[in-house]
Amino acid sequence: MHSKKGCSGSKLLFSHSSPKRNNVCLCGDFNAVRSVEERRSTRAQSSVGDVVPFNRFIEENSLVDLPLCGRNFTWYKGDSTSMSRLDRFLLSEEWCLVWPNCLQVAHLRGLSDHCPLFLSVNEDNWGPRPSRMLICWSDVPGYKQFVIDKWRELSIQGWGRFVLQEKLKRMKFALREWHRTHVSNLPGRIQAFKQRVDVLETKAEQLQLSDEELAFLRSSTVDIHSLSRLNTSISWQQSRLSWLKDGDANSKYFHAVLAARRRGNSINYLNVDGLIVEGVIQVREAVFNYFCLLKS
């Protein structure tokens, strides 16, 4: 996914609709700002009367305003005495659930007084992710015994720290494969059970179900409940909402919080001595040099 916008006074609406969700991306020059900091002028008092209605419009429509990367403003007066952030992408929550790594970047301004904006999915590879345990794993039958057996069968020679490091590393890959087998694609598996239950219930409206079909209907209901609980537990833990009860069924809300956390924790660029540093390698080097200076 890659979109570009750079025309003054224009508004574009991209949408991807399905029977269950509506993914909307609204972009353009809104000729309004969300805060006083988004407008700078040499005049003593700059007009900010559009702040309240514009924020109300975004909140009432449950739109997500992504952080702007590359610069702070998107519109510049010819003599650079006034500047504002008038251009932006506004995304629906459903859009952010499908593409959680969306990023909007302001590029170099040409002849226009507006900067071109790019919306893309940030898939930068920052290296291996840390190993995390999911609370719901303990609810899956056979999980504890799998961990015990796998740990015992790992035979590694060397000194203590090396052995522990290698065992943990190999357990990480083993648990990843176990997760794919037992806990992956939970929404799809839940939907498959629901469809089977619907077929049997439709049949029961006309005919008497056999004992095998009744037993399968009861077991499918139990499986739906068990898988739904696992899916909610995973979403709850990944969202890190400790103030909500474990088992809350509002998975969509959990995913929305998780997507917002990812956007907030992502480091897309750094300001180093007045210069904007972008890219994985450049940002890593800037962070490394900063802490080297602190250490020295």
Short mmCIF file of C-alpha atoms in Angstrom, two decimals:
data_model
loop_
_atom_site.label_atom_id
_atom_site.label_comp_id
_atom_site.label_asym_id
_atom_site.label_seq_id
_atom_site.Cartn_x
_atom_site.Cartn_y
_atom_site.Cartn_z
CA MET A 1 0.00 0.00 0.00
CA HIS A 2 1.44 3.34 -1.02
CA SER A 3 -0.41 6.63 -1.50
CA LYS A 4 0.79 10.10 -2.37
CA LYS A 5 -0.84 13.46 -1.80
CA GLY A 6 0.54 16.88 -2.62
CA CYS A 7 -2.17 19.08 -4.09
CA SER A 8 -3.39 22.19 -2.30
CA GLY A 9 -7.04 22.29 -1.34
CA SER A 10 -7.71 18.68 -2.34
CA LYS A 11 -9.35 15.92 -0.34
CA LEU A 12 -9.29 12.27 -1.29
CA LEU A 13 -11.16 9.35 0.21
CA PHE A 14 -9.90 5.80 -0.13
CA SER A 15 -12.06 3.00 1.22
CA HIS A 16 -11.98 -0.77 1.23
CA SER A 17 -15.32 -2.16 2.27
CA SER A 18 -16.50 -5.63 3.16
CA PRO A 19 -19.72 -6.92 4.76
CA LYS A 20 -18.12 -6.84 8.22
CA ARG A 21 -15.89 -3.79 8.21
CA ASN A 22 -15.28 -0.48 6.52
CA ASN A 23 -11.65 0.57 6.02
CA VAL A 24 -11.52 4.31 5.34
CA CYS A 25 -8.55 6.59 4.60
CA LEU A 26 -9.34 10.31 4.36
CA CYS A 27 -6.52 12.59 3.23
CA GLY A 28 -6.00 16.10 1.92
CA ASP A 29 -5.62 19.76 2.84
CA PHE A 30 -8.15 20.28 5.64
CA ASN A 31 -7.18 23.94 6.09
CA ALA A 32 -7.37 23.37 9.86
CA VAL A 33 -5.04 22.37 12.69
CA ARG A 34 -5.55 20.29 15.83
CA SER A 35 -3.52 22.41 18.27
CA VAL A 36 -1.75 25.75 18.62
CA GLU A 37 1.63 24.03 18.10
CA GLU A 38 0.60 22.99 14.57
CA ARG A 39 0.48 26.62 13.40
CA ARG A 40 3.31 29.17 13.54
CA SER A 41 3.12 32.76 12.41
CA THR A 42 4.93 36.07 12.90
CA ARG A 43 1.62 37.71 13.75
CA ALA A 44 0.97 38.38 17.41
CA GLN A 45 -2.14 36.20 17.49
CA SER A 46 -2.63 33.35 15.08
CA SER A 47 -6.14 32.12 14.37
CA VAL A 48 -6.90 28.83 16.15
CA GLY A 49 -10.69 28.93 15.95
CA ASP A 50 -10.68 25.75 13.84
CA VAL A 51 -9.04 23.60 16.53
CA VAL A 52 -12.16 22.64 18.49
CA PRO A 53 -14.48 21.76 15.55
CA PHE A 54 -11.71 19.89 13.74
CA ASN A 55 -10.90 17.77 16.80
CA ARG A 56 -14.61 17.16 17.34
CA PHE A 57 -14.93 15.95 13.73
CA ILE A 58 -12.06 13.46 14.23
CA GLU A 59 -13.39 12.16 17.56
CA GLU A 60 -17.01 11.80 16.47
CA ASN A 61 -15.96 9.76 13.43
CA SER A 62 -13.45 7.64 15.43
CA LEU A 63 -10.59 8.57 13.10
CA VAL A 64 -6.91 8.00 13.84
CA ASP A 65 -4.50 10.88 13.20
CA LEU A 66 -1.06 9.38 12.56
CA PRO A 67 2.10 11.15 13.76
CA LEU A 68 3.87 13.09 11.02
CA CYS A 69 7.42 12.05 10.16
CA GLY A 70 10.02 14.07 8.29
CA ARG A 71 8.98 17.57 9.47
CA ASN A 72 6.52 19.37 11.73
CA PHE A 73 4.54 21.36 9.14
CA THR A 74 3.13 20.66 5.68
CA TRP A 75 2.28 24.19 4.43
CA TYR A 76 4.76 27.08 4.20
CA LYS A 77 4.25 30.68 3.18
CA GLY A 78 6.53 31.92 0.43
CA ASP A 79 8.78 33.93 2.76
CA SER A 80 8.67 31.16 5.42
CA THR A 81 7.18 33.54 8.00
CA SER A 82 4.07 31.35 8.45
CA MET A 83 3.72 27.59 8.48
CA SER A 84 1.01 25.09 9.46
CA ARG A 85 0.22 21.42 9.43
CA LEU A 86 -2.82 21.54 7.18
CA ASP A 87 -2.37 18.24 5.34
CA ARG A 88 -2.80 14.83 6.93
CA PHE A 89 -4.10 11.28 6.57
CA LEU A 90 -7.06 10.34 8.80
CA LEU A 91 -7.68 6.61 9.09
CA SER A 92 -10.55 4.57 10.49
CA GLU A 93 -9.89 2.12 13.32
CA GLU A 94 -10.67 -0.76 10.97
CA TRP A 95 -7.99 0.47 8.54
CA CYS A 96 -5.41 0.51 11.36
CA LEU A 97 -6.34 -3.02 12.39
CA VAL A 98 -5.65 -4.30 8.86
CA TRP A 99 -2.48 -2.21 8.38
CA PRO A 100 -1.18 -1.47 11.93
CA ASN A 101 2.22 -0.18 10.77
CA CYS A 102 0.94 2.73 8.68
CA LEU A 103 3.26 5.71 8.52
CA GLN A 104 2.81 9.17 6.97
CA VAL A 105 5.89 11.07 5.89
CA ALA A 106 6.25 14.65 4.62
CA HIS A 107 8.75 14.93 1.76
CA LEU A 108 10.62 17.84 0.22
CA ARG A 109 8.49 20.76 -0.96
CA GLY A 110 8.81 21.78 -4.59
CA LEU A 111 6.97 24.56 -6.42
CA SER A 112 3.84 24.09 -4.36
CA ASP A 113 3.48 25.67 -0.94
CA HIS A 114 2.39 22.25 0.37
CA CYS A 115 4.68 19.29 1.08
CA PRO A 116 3.79 15.97 -0.56
CA LEU A 117 2.63 13.36 1.96
CA PHE A 118 3.27 9.65 1.60
CA LEU A 119 1.30 6.95 3.40
CA SER A 120 3.01 3.60 3.56
CA VAL A 121 3.31 0.51 5.73
CA ASN A 122 6.48 0.61 7.80
CA GLU A 123 8.02 -2.85 7.56
CA ASP A 124 11.55 -1.95 8.66
CA ASN A 125 13.45 -4.91 10.07
CA TRP A 126 14.89 -3.93 13.45
CA GLY A 127 16.25 -7.40 14.15
CA PRO A 128 14.96 -10.37 16.15
CA ARG A 129 12.12 -9.76 18.57
CA PRO A 130 12.39 -10.72 22.25
CA SER A 131 10.84 -13.98 23.34
CA ARG A 132 7.52 -13.61 25.17
CA MET A 133 5.31 -16.12 26.93
CA LEU A 134 1.54 -16.03 26.47
CA ILE A 135 -0.64 -16.58 29.51
CA CYS A 136 -3.16 -18.61 27.53
CA TRP A 137 -0.55 -21.28 26.67
CA SER A 138 -1.00 -22.83 30.10
CA ASP A 139 -4.69 -23.41 29.29
CA VAL A 140 -3.86 -25.57 26.25
CA PRO A 141 -3.73 -29.29 27.16
CA GLY A 142 -0.21 -30.73 26.91
CA TYR A 143 1.64 -27.41 27.02
CA LYS A 144 3.47 -27.95 30.31
CA GLN A 145 4.52 -31.48 29.39
CA PHE A 146 5.74 -30.27 26.00
CA VAL A 147 8.00 -27.67 27.66
CA ILE A 148 9.37 -30.23 30.14
CA ASP A 149 10.08 -32.87 27.49
CA LYS A 150 11.60 -30.36 25.04
CA TRP A 151 13.88 -28.85 27.69
CA ARG A 152 15.14 -32.29 28.78
CA GLU A 153 15.88 -33.49 25.26
CA LEU A 154 18.05 -30.45 24.48
CA SER A 155 21.64 -31.62 24.89
CA ILE A 156 24.22 -28.84 24.68
CA GLN A 157 27.84 -28.98 25.81
CA GLY A 158 29.73 -26.01 27.22
CA TRP A 159 29.92 -23.76 30.22
CA GLY A 160 26.80 -22.87 32.20
CA ARG A 161 25.92 -19.50 30.69
CA PHE A 162 26.40 -20.72 27.12
CA VAL A 163 24.25 -23.82 27.74
CA LEU A 164 21.42 -21.74 29.24
CA GLN A 165 21.58 -19.23 26.38
CA GLU A 166 21.44 -21.89 23.69
CA LYS A 167 18.63 -23.79 25.41
CA LEU A 168 16.51 -20.67 25.69
CA LYS A 169 17.21 -19.83 22.06
CA ARG A 170 16.14 -23.27 20.85
CA MET A 171 13.11 -23.32 23.15
CA LYS A 172 12.01 -20.05 21.54
CA PHE A 173 11.90 -21.68 18.10
CA ALA A 174 10.25 -24.83 19.49
CA LEU A 175 7.52 -22.79 21.19
CA ARG A 176 7.01 -20.80 18.01
CA GLU A 177 6.28 -24.00 16.09
CA TRP A 178 4.07 -25.27 18.91
CA HIS A 179 2.14 -21.99 18.86
CA ARG A 180 1.55 -22.27 15.12
CA THR A 181 0.18 -25.78 15.56
CA HIS A 182 -2.05 -25.23 18.60
CA VAL A 183 -2.87 -21.51 18.92
CA SER A 184 -2.49 -19.94 15.47
CA ASN A 185 -5.37 -18.61 13.33
CA LEU A 186 -7.84 -18.68 16.20
CA PRO A 187 -10.39 -16.37 14.50
CA GLY A 188 -10.44 -18.65 11.44
CA ARG A 189 -10.90 -21.77 13.55
CA ILE A 190 -13.66 -20.12 15.57
CA GLN A 191 -15.44 -19.12 12.36
CA ALA A 192 -15.18 -22.68 11.02
CA PHE A 193 -16.80 -24.11 14.17
CA LYS A 194 -19.55 -21.48 13.98
CA GLN A 195 -20.33 -22.47 10.41
CA ARG A 196 -20.56 -26.14 11.39
CA VAL A 197 -22.89 -25.28 14.28
CA ASP A 198 -25.03 -23.17 11.94
CA VAL A 199 -25.38 -26.08 9.51
CA LEU A 200 -26.51 -28.45 12.28
CA GLU A 201 -28.90 -25.92 13.79
CA THR A 202 -30.44 -25.27 10.37
CA LYS A 203 -30.86 -28.98 9.86
CA ALA A 204 -32.42 -29.35 13.33
CA GLU A 205 -35.15 -26.91 12.32
CA GLN A 206 -36.45 -29.46 9.80
CA LEU A 207 -35.16 -32.88 10.92
CA GLN A 208 -34.26 -34.76 14.08
CA LEU A 209 -30.49 -34.81 14.67
CA SER A 210 -28.73 -38.09 15.30
CA ASP A 211 -26.87 -38.81 18.52
CA GLU A 212 -23.55 -38.28 16.77
CA GLU A 213 -24.68 -34.92 15.41
CA LEU A 214 -25.96 -33.82 18.83
CA ALA A 215 -22.66 -34.81 20.42
CA PHE A 216 -20.75 -32.93 17.73
CA LEU A 217 -22.97 -29.86 18.24
CA ARG A 218 -22.26 -29.83 21.97
CA SER A 219 -18.53 -30.36 21.51
CA SER A 220 -18.38 -27.59 18.87
CA THR A 221 -20.02 -25.16 21.28
CA VAL A 222 -17.42 -26.03 23.91
CA ASP A 223 -14.61 -25.60 21.34
CA ILE A 224 -15.93 -22.17 20.32
CA HIS A 225 -15.96 -21.07 23.95
CA SER A 226 -12.44 -22.40 24.59
CA LEU A 227 -10.91 -20.88 21.43
CA SER A 228 -12.65 -17.55 22.03
CA ARG A 229 -11.20 -17.42 25.53
CA LEU A 230 -7.71 -18.12 24.16
CA ASN A 231 -8.06 -15.48 21.46
CA THR A 232 -9.27 -12.86 23.95
CA SER A 233 -6.46 -13.71 26.36
CA ILE A 234 -3.84 -13.20 23.64
CA SER A 235 -5.34 -9.85 22.60
CA TRP A 236 -5.61 -8.75 26.23
CA GLN A 237 -1.97 -9.58 26.99
CA GLN A 238 -0.60 -8.01 23.82
CA SER A 239 -2.51 -4.78 24.47
CA ARG A 240 -1.02 -4.62 28.01
CA LEU A 241 -4.20 -3.23 29.50
CA SER A 242 -3.68 -4.28 33.11
CA TRP A 243 -6.68 -2.29 34.31
CA LEU A 244 -9.16 -4.49 32.44
CA LYS A 245 -10.26 -7.93 33.57
CA ASP A 246 -8.62 -10.93 31.99
CA GLY A 247 -11.17 -12.54 29.73
CA ASP A 248 -12.95 -9.41 28.55
CA ALA A 249 -14.40 -10.28 25.16
CA ASN A 250 -13.82 -6.90 23.52
CA SER A 251 -11.06 -8.16 21.21
CA LYS A 252 -11.51 -5.36 18.68
CA TYR A 253 -10.74 -2.79 21.36
CA PHE A 254 -7.63 -4.74 22.41
CA HIS A 255 -6.36 -4.80 18.83
CA ALA A 256 -6.98 -1.06 18.47
CA VAL A 257 -4.98 -0.37 21.64
CA LEU A 258 -2.21 -2.68 20.44
CA ALA A 259 -2.01 -0.89 17.08
CA ALA A 260 -1.83 2.48 18.87
CA ARG A 261 0.96 1.18 21.13
CA ARG A 262 2.95 0.01 18.12
CA ARG A 263 2.64 3.42 16.48
CA GLY A 264 3.64 5.18 19.69
CA ASN A 265 6.65 2.92 20.34
CA SER A 266 8.00 2.99 16.79
CA ILE A 267 11.10 5.11 16.14
CA ASN A 268 10.78 6.37 12.58
CA TYR A 269 13.35 9.16 12.78
CA LEU A 270 15.59 11.04 15.22
CA ASN A 271 16.58 14.69 15.47
CA VAL A 272 20.37 14.70 15.90
CA ASP A 273 21.87 18.17 16.33
CA GLY A 274 19.14 19.69 14.16
CA LEU A 275 19.39 17.04 11.43
CA ILE A 276 16.68 14.45 10.75
CA VAL A 277 18.06 10.89 10.75
CA GLU A 278 15.87 8.20 9.13
CA GLY A 279 16.31 4.53 8.34
CA VAL A 280 17.13 1.49 10.49
CA ILE A 281 20.91 1.62 10.05
CA GLN A 282 21.15 5.41 10.51
CA VAL A 283 18.92 5.44 13.62
CA ARG A 284 20.86 2.56 15.19
CA GLU A 285 24.14 4.35 14.56
CA ALA A 286 22.81 7.59 16.06
CA VAL A 287 21.61 5.79 19.22
CA PHE A 288 24.91 3.92 19.54
CA ASN A 289 26.97 7.10 19.19
CA TYR A 290 24.77 8.91 21.73
CA PHE A 291 25.30 6.32 24.46
CA CYS A 292 28.99 6.06 23.63
CA LEU A 293 29.30 9.79 24.34
CA LEU A 294 27.43 9.37 27.63
CA LYS A 295 29.71 6.53 28.67
CA SER A 296 32.85 8.50 27.87
#
